[in-house]
Amino acid sequence: MSKPSILVQLDTDPQPSVFDAVVAVDAGVGHLFRHGSVTAEDVRDLVYGALFTRGPADLHQTALFVGGSDVAAGEAVLKAVKATFFGPFRVSVLFDANGCNTTAAAAVLAAVEGAGGSLQGVAAAVLGGTGPVGQRVARLLLRLGARVVVGSRSLERAEAVAAALRAATGGACEAHSTSKPDELAHALQGVAVVVAAGAAKALLLPAVVRSALPELKVAIDLNAVPPLGIEGVEATDKRKERNGVLAWGALGVGGTKMKIHKKAVQELFTSNDKALDAEEVLEIGRSLG
Amino acid sequence: MSKPSILVQLDTDPQPSVFDAVVAVDAGVGHLFRHGSVTAEDVRDLVYGALFTRGPADLHQTALFVGGSDVAAGEAVLKAVKATFFGPFRVSVLFDANGCNTTAAAAVLAAVEGAGGSLQGVAAAVLGGTGPVGQRVARLLLRLGARVVVGSRSLERAEAVAAALRAATGGACEAHSTSKPDELAHALQGVAVVVAAGAAKALLLPAVVRSALPELKVAIDLNAVPPLGIEGVEATDKRKERNGVLAWGALGVGGTKMKIHKKAVQELFTSNDKALDAEEVLEIGRSLG
Amino acid sequence: MSKPSILVQLDTDPQPSVFDAVVAVDAGVGHLFRHGSVTAEDVRDLVYGALFTRGPADLHQTALFVGGSDVAAGEAVLKAVKATFFGPFRVSVLFDANGCNTTAAAAVLAAVEGAGGSLQGVAAAVLGGTGPVGQRVARLLLRLGARVVVGSRSLERAEAVAAALRAATGGACEAHSTSKPDELAHALQGVAVVVAAGAAKALLLPAVVRSALPELKVAIDLNAVPPLGIEGVEATDKRKERNGVLAWGALGVGGTKMKIHKKAVQELFTSNDKALDAEEVLEIGRSLG
């Protein structure tokens, strides 16, 4: 008989996420080991405990989840986790700090749907594109063949991100400043899909700018706290027509996000070598059909 | 199939209570998420994790327990929990910091039994009546129709508590200083039920004062650490006759307290909108028959 | 029906051990309560929670595990745990801070095997014999009838440990300094079994000294991090012949260690009064055959 499944929750916040824990339970995890305030320095001993306790036949029944509200802190933990693995001594790991991967995947799936089934050659823009969710959305849009504008108040940051994304994906990615209305309008010219991935309470796309974008077909706003990121889109919108544009709000993509998250946790236990980051999480989302 | 039950233990102490956790397991909780050092500031994110993960049909399978040794700190957490709920986004919550509600309910049920089945019109006194357990005992006695004296070393504190209890219950509640033996004797004149709810190791009712109370029928001492609160009552007393008075000690009410606690945890999962504080916990105790 | 088994993990490290938690799950524990940063001061309330929640018929279904990387800190917690018990109010407890007891037991079982089934009258030496694992190995060797040399860089510490072990076991135990090669050679003269139990990365027995020990039959190295403690022994060695000596490395005794650990956890739940320290853990190992 197989050993019970164990998920080790490595959370960088002092109180480990209840959200992630409930999803783990609902994904069918048998035992959840919850750790808060996890730093890269803590990782080795914690991961050794996962690696050295079960034999090869049962190792896929132990897995790791890296979370917490600070995506950069989570990435440091993830890096330390991967550095601890060696040879066959590895377990599967899902990275979803601040829900960044499941949110980005759900947003991109909405974009695919809104664009009629394919993003190949579609012009898209990501506002707040230099943050952890925005970067992931841009990366995934590029993977699916879109041409992507990374918008940010800081042109310098946008250019650095765009360069990194071009190098990573080989896709067509350019940077625009969006700090002034005319810059924003310029950045969005000809764009069919826009995703707002900025900080809470930051209005990224005013109605006056949006109404002057005749080619816009899809508007996705990942901010759930009013004022929302795209004026005229509601948090609960889910493929809602708003002035000829199909709109999704943060809660509107939330159902898909939850399904992806749950499925990704289950995927961890299918082998001991899964490393589920943005691309892998998107693939899981696409497989849900 | 219903989702597994989850109880989120929000404890204000650095080490979350093992006592509360064992009772939760014995109440049949499927998964227990234990959080220590919880402050009001932590609450929103933790509660959001409970609210936004399961749909309306399963929301009653997630619940909260607020505990810890500091009742005031727990009350601040409870207040923050309730402030986080909105519309249908709520889960059931049990408040039992320092066992205050289950202890008070068990004590009041012993008082009812000792008084012959009813407290209607019965004269009762609560020594240590301004502390968290004492205030709850007084409130519950008033709810059941007793006339209640709140005794405290500080008349000022006793008067503030009595005024608040009158306002809350509409019952007959008065305040007495009990700092000197003659004040104590005066406060207890004509009393049929006395409950000692003071701090550990504080003798609140010396034998010499008690022996001069001819109408006293019931003495309940909630202090388990010697010297006990009522001289002549033992911690293990359970409806034990002591010089013509029916006596209960802290361990003597402990069995009832445990049953109430366990039943209250089970009650949480019957709907997603239970808020179990003193009165509701007493009702659960009364339903146990 | 019996209540679910609960293991309370009292760990002195900020992040409670994942290793110990996985073994607990694999031993069949129903619910695991994990506590980190546990100090002796925390113990009373935590243990009270274990003692006062279940009746005598179910008390054996609650047990304690004391762990953490600092053996001395763990011993202080264990002492506080035992001081909290009184009369029938006790639960079973396993002490295995830093794996010291399960490692020592596994090493001694390897020594028995290497010595042909008995240590009665066998000359043995423990290098790094004043550390927590070394002291336990020496004590267990003495219990099984071996004559034991405790080796340490500090003769003073070695003599203190040897005196304590003679007093505790009545066995033949002497102390030697091993800080210089000739002292080391002298300490090991005539020895048939040597166990290296020093700190990680400390070479305790160079090949040049070992090759001049004609009576040596068994070499056990408990250090898993190169450079290993006994030159010429590999971490994976398991009854491996190395120049006429049967050798075990840290990973080579690891399988036995894990089986002992798991069985010891299961043993906790057979009654409410087990106190599993070095000798009891060794007995469990011997019973595994």
mmCIF file of C-alpha atoms in Angstrom, chain C residues 28 63 233 275:
data_model
loop_
_atom_site.group_PDB
_atom_site.id
_atom_site.type_symbol
_atom_site.label_atom_id
_atom_site.label_comp_id
_atom_site.label_asym_id
_atom_site.label_seq_id
_atom_site.Cartn_x
_atom_site.Cartn_y
_atom_site.Cartn_z
ATOM 1 C CA GLY C 28 0.828 5.583 11.340
ATOM 2 C CA ALA C 63 2.157 10.852 23.035
ATOM 3 C CA VAL C 233 35.250 3.991 5.245
ATOM 4 C CA ALA C 275 9.788 6.815 28.397
#
